Every structure is written in structure tokens, then in C-alpha cells.
Coordinates of C-alpha atoms and ligand atoms in Angstrom, one line a residue:
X464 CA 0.0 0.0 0.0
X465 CA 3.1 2.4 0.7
X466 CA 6.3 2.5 0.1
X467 CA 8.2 4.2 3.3
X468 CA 6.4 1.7 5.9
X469 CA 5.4 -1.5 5.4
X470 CA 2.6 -3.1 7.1
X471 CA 2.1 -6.9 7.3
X472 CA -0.5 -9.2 9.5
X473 CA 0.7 -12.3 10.4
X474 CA -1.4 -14.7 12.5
X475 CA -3.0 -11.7 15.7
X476 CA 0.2 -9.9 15.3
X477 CA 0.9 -6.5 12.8
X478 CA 4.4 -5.9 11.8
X479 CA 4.8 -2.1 11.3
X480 CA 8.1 -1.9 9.0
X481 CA 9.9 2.1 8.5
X482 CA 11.4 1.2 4.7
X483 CA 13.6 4.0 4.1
X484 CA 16.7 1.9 4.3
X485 CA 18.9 4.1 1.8
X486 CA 18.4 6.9 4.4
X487 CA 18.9 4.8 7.3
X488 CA 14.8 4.9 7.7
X489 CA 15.0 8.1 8.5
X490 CA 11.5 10.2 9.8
X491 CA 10.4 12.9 6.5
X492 CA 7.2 13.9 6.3
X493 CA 6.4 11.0 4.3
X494 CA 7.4 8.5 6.6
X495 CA 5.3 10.2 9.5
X496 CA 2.2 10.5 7.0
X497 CA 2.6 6.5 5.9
X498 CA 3.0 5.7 9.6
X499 CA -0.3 7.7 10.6
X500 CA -2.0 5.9 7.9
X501 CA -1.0 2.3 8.9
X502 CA -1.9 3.0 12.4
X503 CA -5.4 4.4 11.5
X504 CA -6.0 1.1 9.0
X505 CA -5.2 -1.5 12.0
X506 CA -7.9 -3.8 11.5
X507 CA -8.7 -3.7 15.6
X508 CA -11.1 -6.9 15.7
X509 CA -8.2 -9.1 14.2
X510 CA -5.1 -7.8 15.4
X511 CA -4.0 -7.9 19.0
X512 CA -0.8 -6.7 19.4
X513 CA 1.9 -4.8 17.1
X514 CA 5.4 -4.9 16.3
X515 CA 7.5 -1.9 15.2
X516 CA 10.8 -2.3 13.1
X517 CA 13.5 -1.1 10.6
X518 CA 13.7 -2.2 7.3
X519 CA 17.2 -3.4 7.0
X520 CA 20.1 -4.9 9.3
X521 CA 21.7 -1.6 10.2
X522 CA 19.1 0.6 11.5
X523 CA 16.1 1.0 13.9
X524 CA 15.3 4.8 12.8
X525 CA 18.4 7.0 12.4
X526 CA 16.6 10.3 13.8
X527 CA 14.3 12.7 12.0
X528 CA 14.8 13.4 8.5
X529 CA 18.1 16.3 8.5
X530 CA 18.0 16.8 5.2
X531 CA 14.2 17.7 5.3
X532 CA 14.7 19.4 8.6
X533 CA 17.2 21.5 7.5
X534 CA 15.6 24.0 5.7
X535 CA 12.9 24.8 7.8
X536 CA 11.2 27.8 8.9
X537 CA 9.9 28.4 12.5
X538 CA 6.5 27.8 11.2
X539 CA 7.5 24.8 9.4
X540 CA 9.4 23.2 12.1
X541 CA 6.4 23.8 14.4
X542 CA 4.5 21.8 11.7
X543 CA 6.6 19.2 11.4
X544 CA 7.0 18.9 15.2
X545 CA 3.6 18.5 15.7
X546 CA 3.3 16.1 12.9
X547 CA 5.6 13.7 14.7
X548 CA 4.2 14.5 18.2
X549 CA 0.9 13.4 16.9
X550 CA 1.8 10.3 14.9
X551 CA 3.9 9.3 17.7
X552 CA 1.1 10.0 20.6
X553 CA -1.0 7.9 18.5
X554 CA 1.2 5.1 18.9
X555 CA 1.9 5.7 22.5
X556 CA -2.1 5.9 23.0
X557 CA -2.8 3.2 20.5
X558 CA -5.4 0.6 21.7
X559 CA -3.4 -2.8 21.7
X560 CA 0.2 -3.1 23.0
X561 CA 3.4 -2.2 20.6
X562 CA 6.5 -3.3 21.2
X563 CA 9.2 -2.1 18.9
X564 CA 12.5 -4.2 17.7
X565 CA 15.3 -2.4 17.8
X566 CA 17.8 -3.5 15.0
X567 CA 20.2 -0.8 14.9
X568 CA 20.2 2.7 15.3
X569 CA 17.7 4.4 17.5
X570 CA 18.8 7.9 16.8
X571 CA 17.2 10.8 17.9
X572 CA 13.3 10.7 16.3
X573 CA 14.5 7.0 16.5
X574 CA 14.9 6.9 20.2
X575 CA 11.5 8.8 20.1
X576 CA 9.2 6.5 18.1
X577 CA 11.0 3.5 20.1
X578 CA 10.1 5.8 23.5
X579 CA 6.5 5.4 22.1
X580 CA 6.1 1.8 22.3
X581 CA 5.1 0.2 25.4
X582 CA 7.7 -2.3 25.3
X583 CA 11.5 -2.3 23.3
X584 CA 13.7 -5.0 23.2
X585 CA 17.1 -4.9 20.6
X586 CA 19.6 -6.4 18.9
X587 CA 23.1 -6.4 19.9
X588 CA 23.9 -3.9 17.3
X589 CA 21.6 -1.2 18.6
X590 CA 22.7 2.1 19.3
X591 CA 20.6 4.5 21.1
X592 CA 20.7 8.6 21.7
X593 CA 19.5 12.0 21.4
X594 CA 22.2 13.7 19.4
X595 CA 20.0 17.1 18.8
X596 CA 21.9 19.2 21.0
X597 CA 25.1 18.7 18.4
X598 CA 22.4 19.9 15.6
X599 CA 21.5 22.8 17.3
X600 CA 17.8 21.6 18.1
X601 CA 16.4 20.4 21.0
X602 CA 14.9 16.8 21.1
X603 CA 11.5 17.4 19.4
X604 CA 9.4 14.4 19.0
X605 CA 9.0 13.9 22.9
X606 CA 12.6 12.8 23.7
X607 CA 13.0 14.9 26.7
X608 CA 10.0 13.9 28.3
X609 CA 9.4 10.2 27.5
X610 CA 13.3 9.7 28.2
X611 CA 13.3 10.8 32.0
X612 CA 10.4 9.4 32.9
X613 CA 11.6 6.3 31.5
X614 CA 15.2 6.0 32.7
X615 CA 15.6 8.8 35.4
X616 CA 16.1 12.5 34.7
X617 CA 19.3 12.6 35.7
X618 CA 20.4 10.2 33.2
X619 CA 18.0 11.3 31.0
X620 CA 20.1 14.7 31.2
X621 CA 23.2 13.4 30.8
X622 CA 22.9 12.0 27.5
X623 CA 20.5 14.6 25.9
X624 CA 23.4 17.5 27.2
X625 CA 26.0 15.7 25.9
X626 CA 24.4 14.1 22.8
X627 CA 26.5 11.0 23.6
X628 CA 25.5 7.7 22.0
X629 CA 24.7 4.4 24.4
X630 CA 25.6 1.1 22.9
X631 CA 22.7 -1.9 23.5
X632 CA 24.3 -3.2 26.8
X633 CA 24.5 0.0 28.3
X634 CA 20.4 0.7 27.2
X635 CA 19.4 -2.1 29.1
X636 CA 21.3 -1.4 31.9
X637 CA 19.1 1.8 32.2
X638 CA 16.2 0.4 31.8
X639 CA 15.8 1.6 28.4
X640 CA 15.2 -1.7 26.4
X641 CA 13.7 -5.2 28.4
X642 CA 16.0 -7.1 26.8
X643 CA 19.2 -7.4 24.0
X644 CA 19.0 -9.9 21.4
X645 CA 21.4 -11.4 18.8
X646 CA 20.1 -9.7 15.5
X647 CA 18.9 -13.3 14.0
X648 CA 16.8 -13.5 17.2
X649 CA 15.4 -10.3 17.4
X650 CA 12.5 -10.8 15.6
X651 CA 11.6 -14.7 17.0
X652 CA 12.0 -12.8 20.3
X653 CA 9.6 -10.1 19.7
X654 CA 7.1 -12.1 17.8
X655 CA 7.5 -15.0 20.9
X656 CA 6.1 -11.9 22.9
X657 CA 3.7 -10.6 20.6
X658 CA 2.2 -14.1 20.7
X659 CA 2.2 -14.3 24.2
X660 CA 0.3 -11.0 24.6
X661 CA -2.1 -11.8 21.3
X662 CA -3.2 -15.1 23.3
X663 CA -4.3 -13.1 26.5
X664 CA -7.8 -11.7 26.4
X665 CA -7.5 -8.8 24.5
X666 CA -10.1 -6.4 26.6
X667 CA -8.3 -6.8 29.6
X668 CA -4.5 -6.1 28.1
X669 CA -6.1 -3.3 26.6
X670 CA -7.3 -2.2 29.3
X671 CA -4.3 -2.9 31.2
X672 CA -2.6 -0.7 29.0
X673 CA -4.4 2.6 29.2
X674 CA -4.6 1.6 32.9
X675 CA -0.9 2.4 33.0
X676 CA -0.6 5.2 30.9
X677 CA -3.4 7.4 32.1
X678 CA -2.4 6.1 35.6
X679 CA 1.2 7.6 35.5
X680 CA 0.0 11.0 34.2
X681 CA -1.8 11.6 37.7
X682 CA -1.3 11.2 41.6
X683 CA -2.1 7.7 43.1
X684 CA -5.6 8.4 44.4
X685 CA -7.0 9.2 41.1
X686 CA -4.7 6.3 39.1
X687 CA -6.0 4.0 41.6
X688 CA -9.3 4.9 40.4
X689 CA -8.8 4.5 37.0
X690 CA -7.7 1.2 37.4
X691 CA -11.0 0.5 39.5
X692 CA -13.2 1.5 36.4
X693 CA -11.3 -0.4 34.1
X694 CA -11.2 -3.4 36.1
X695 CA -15.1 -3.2 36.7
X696 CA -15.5 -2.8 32.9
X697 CA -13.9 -6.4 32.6
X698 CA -16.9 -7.7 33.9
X699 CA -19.2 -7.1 31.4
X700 CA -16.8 -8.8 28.5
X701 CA -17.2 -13.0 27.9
X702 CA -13.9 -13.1 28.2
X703 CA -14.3 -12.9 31.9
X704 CA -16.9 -15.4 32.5
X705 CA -15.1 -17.8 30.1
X706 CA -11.7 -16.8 31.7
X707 CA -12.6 -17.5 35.2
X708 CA -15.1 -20.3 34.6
X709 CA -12.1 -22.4 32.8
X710 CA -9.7 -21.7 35.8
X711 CA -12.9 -22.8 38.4
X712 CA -13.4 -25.6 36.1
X713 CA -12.4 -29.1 37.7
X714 CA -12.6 -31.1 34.5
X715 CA -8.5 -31.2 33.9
X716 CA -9.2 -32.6 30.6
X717 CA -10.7 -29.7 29.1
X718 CA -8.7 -27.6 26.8
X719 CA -8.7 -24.0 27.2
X720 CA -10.6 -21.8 24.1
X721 CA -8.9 -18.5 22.7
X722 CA -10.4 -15.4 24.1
X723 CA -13.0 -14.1 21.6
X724 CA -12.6 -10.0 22.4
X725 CA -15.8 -10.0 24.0
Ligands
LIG437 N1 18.5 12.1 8.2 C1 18.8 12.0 6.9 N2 19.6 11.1 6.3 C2 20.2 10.3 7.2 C3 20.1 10.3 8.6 C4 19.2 11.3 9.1 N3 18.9 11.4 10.4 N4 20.8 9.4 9.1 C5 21.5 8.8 8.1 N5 21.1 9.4 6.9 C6 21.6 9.0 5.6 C7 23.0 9.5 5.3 O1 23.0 10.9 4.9 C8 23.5 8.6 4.2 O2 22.9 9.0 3.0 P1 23.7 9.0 1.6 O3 24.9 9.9 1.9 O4 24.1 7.6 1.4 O5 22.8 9.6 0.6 C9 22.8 7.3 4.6 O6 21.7 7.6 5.5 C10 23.8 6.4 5.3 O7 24.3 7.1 6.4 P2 25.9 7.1 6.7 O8 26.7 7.0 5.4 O9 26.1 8.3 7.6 O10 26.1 5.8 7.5 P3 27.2 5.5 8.7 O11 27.0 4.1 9.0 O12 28.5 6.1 8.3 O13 26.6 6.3 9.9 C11 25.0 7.1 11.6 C12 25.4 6.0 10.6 C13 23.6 6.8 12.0 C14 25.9 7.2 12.7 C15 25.0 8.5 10.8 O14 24.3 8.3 9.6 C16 24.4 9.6 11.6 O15 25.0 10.1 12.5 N6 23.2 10.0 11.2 C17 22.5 11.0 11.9 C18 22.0 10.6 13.2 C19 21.3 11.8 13.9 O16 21.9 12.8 14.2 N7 20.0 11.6 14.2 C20 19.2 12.5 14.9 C21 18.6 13.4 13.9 S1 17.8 14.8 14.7 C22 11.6 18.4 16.1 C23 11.1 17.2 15.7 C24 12.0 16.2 15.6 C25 13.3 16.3 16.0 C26 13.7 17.5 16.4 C27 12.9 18.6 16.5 N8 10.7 19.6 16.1 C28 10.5 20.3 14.8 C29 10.0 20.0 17.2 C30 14.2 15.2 15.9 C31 15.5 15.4 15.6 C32 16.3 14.3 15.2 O17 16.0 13.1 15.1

């Protein structure tokens, strides 16, 4: 359907593919507009969870688009900022879990989109960092807020200031990634997760998920509340009765049904 992401449904899972690899899959408008475009087509009903890649063996996402960028007006890099912002809030708000695979570098926008997802796990040959501040930019596509609230803000600080590069060992000793792969297992690994999370029922991982990410965006009282609604919700869904009728179930012969997403 495009040409700068690639989209694929394999099975419950979506593989979202960035296929710029001349440029290193670098983010131009294009990229962001193709991205926006898979992401509104996700065929919800069939499609549980999604993984995010690089086309190519080298790179994740090398950053936003310099070439592109470098022309810009203020106007136009407010435009283009907000194109990202959007495309990649969509992701981070999107309905079913997205767990990107890191294969390479994760450079700037690339550290970004990867930021989006709820869950990253690389190859050995990842290399992650925010090298705006050597551009003269400030990291644009969220990278100074999703990165300290994911790792800490001090070491979020220290490697947006000094633009310095981290290596894949070093990214999950942060906390960055969940886990570093061999490149030829990357993708087994992220799809062996993807199935594992396609196979749970899919109301109450969604669920799950917005629980967590509305949660951390206010104090405790109220996130404790939101998870009390969401959980309450589960109770109108078949995959509840079925779910907990199987598990009260004393008949050990009886083999347990997929969820249905109701
Ligand atoms: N943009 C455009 N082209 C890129 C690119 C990028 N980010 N990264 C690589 N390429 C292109 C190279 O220009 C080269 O193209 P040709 O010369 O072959 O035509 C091709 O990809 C292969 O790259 P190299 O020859 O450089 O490959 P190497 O293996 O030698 O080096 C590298 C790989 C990743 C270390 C190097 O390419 C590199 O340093 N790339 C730039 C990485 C970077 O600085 N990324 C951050 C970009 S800044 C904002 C919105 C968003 C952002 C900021 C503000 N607002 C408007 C609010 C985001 C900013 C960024 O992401």
C-alpha cells in the first residue's frame, strides 16, 4: 500500500516496518504520513498486538529526516514537530500493546518513536541517543520527556546534554530496552512476545494498558481509580466469565478456548 512503511498481519500480530533503508529509515514527512496511515488502518477486531521495526540490518530509525529538517522555517518546524508529536502520541495511545525491535540505530526521532512503544527490546547492534543538542535543536518528537520518565532525569540529562551515543548493553542497563537480542533472534524474540500477549484476552490487556498510561500521568488516588473503572469494565466482557469459569473448572481434561474479544 506504501512505500516508506510497510505493514504486514501475520497470524493476531501487525508488523509495522519504517522502509527507508537508503536513508537509514530516517523520519520525512512521508514517513510520518505512511506511519499515521497504517496506524489508523489496524484492523482492531483481528489484530492484538503490534510490532514496530527497521527495514534493513543496520538501523532502527536513524533520527528525523536532516536533510528535510534542515531547511525549515519556525512555522515549518512547528509543523513538522507536531506532525511527529501526533503520529507518535498515536502510537503511544494506540489501543493494543506495541512493542518495537530495535535492529540498529535508534537515533534521535528514532529513540523517540521507540520511547512510544510500550515495550523495546534490541539487537546487539543497537545504538541509542539523542544527538540534537550537536544539531543545534532540542529533542523534538517527545525525547526529553518520555526519556526521563523512563530511565531517570538525571540520566535522561546526561545524555540529551552531551548528545553522547549508548551502545545496547548499556540501554538495558538503564532500563531503556527489556532485553538485547542477537540480531537473527530479534525478531523470533519479539514475535514469541507478541504471541504471548495476542493469546491473553484482548479487553483486559487493553485495558491494562491505558490503565498504565493514564495512571502515570496523575497522583495515586486518582490512578487508583482509574484502574478501579477499568477493572469493573472487565466484567461485562465474555472473556471474563469464560476466563474464570475455565480456571474454576475441575474437569483437567478440558482444553482452554482463545479469548474471543468480547
Ligand atoms: N537524516 C537524513 N539522512 C540520514 C540520517 C538522518 N537522520 N541518518 C542517516 N542518513 C543517511 C545519510 O545521509 C546517508 O545518506 P547518503 O549519503 O548515502 O545519501 C545514509 O543515510 C547512510 O548514512 P551514513 O553514510 O552516515 O552511515 P554511517 O554508517 O556512516 O553512519 C549514523 C550511521 C547513524 C551514525 C549516521 O548516519 C548519523 O549520524 N546519522 C544522523 C543521526 C542523527 O543525528 N540523528 C538525529 C537526527 S535529529 C523536532 C522534531 C524532531 C526532531 C527534532 C525537532 N521539532 C521540529 C520539534 C528530531 C530530531 C532528530 O531526530
Amino acid at each position: 500500500m506504501f512505500e516508506n512503511v510497510l505493514y504486514e498481519v501475520k497470524g493476531q500480530v501487525g508488523y509495522i516496518t519504517i522502509n527507508r533503508p537508503k536513508a537509514l529509515n530516517a523520519l520525512n514527512s512521508a514517513v510520518l504520513q505512511e506511519l499515521d496511515a497504517v496506524l489508523d488502518a489496524v484492523d482492531l477486531e483481528a489484530v492484538r498486538c503490534l510490532i514496530v521495526t527497521g527495514a534493513g540490518e543496520k538501523s532502527f530509525v536513524a533520527g528525523a529526516d536532516i536533510g528535510e529538517m534542515s531547511t525549515l522555517t519556525k512555522e515549518e518546524g512547528e509543523a513538522f514537530g507536531k506532525k511527529g508529536n501526533d503520529v507518535f502520541r498515536k502510537l503511544e495511545t494506540f489501543p493494543i500493546p506495541v512493542i518495537a525491535a530495535v535492529n540498529g540505530f535508534a537515533l534521535g526521532g528514532g529513540c523517540e518513536i521507540a520511547m512510544s512503544c510500550d515495550i523495546r527490546i534490541c539487537a546487539e547492534n543497537a545504538v541509542f541517543g539523542q544527538p540534537e543538542v550537536g544539531l543545534g535543536i532540542t529533542p523534538g518528537f517527545g525525547g526529553t520527556q518520555r526519556l526521563a520518565r523512563l530511565v531517570s532525569p538525571g540520566m535522561a540529562k546526561q545524555l540529551i546534554y552531551t548528545a553522547k551515543n549508548i551502545k545496547a548493553a548499556e540501554a538495558y542497563r538503564i532500563g531503556l530496552v527489556n532485553a538485547v537480542y542477537p540480531l537473527e533472534e530479534l525478531m523470533p524474540a519479539a514475535e514469541k512476545m507478541a504471541a504471548g500477549i495476542a493469546k491473553q484476552a484482548p479487553i483486559a490487556v487493553r485495558a491494562s494498558k491505558k490503565a498504565i498510561n493514564d495512571g502515570l500521568q496523575v497522583d495515586m488516588d486518582e490512578a487508583i481509580v482509574i484502574e478501579e473503572k477499568l477493572f469493573g469494565s472487565c466484567f461485562e466482557t465474555e472473556d471474563q466469565k469464560y476466563g474464570m469459569a475455565f480456571f474454576l473448572d475441575k474437569n483437567k481434561e478440558k482444553v482452554k478456548e482463545p479469548f474471543q474479544n468480547k
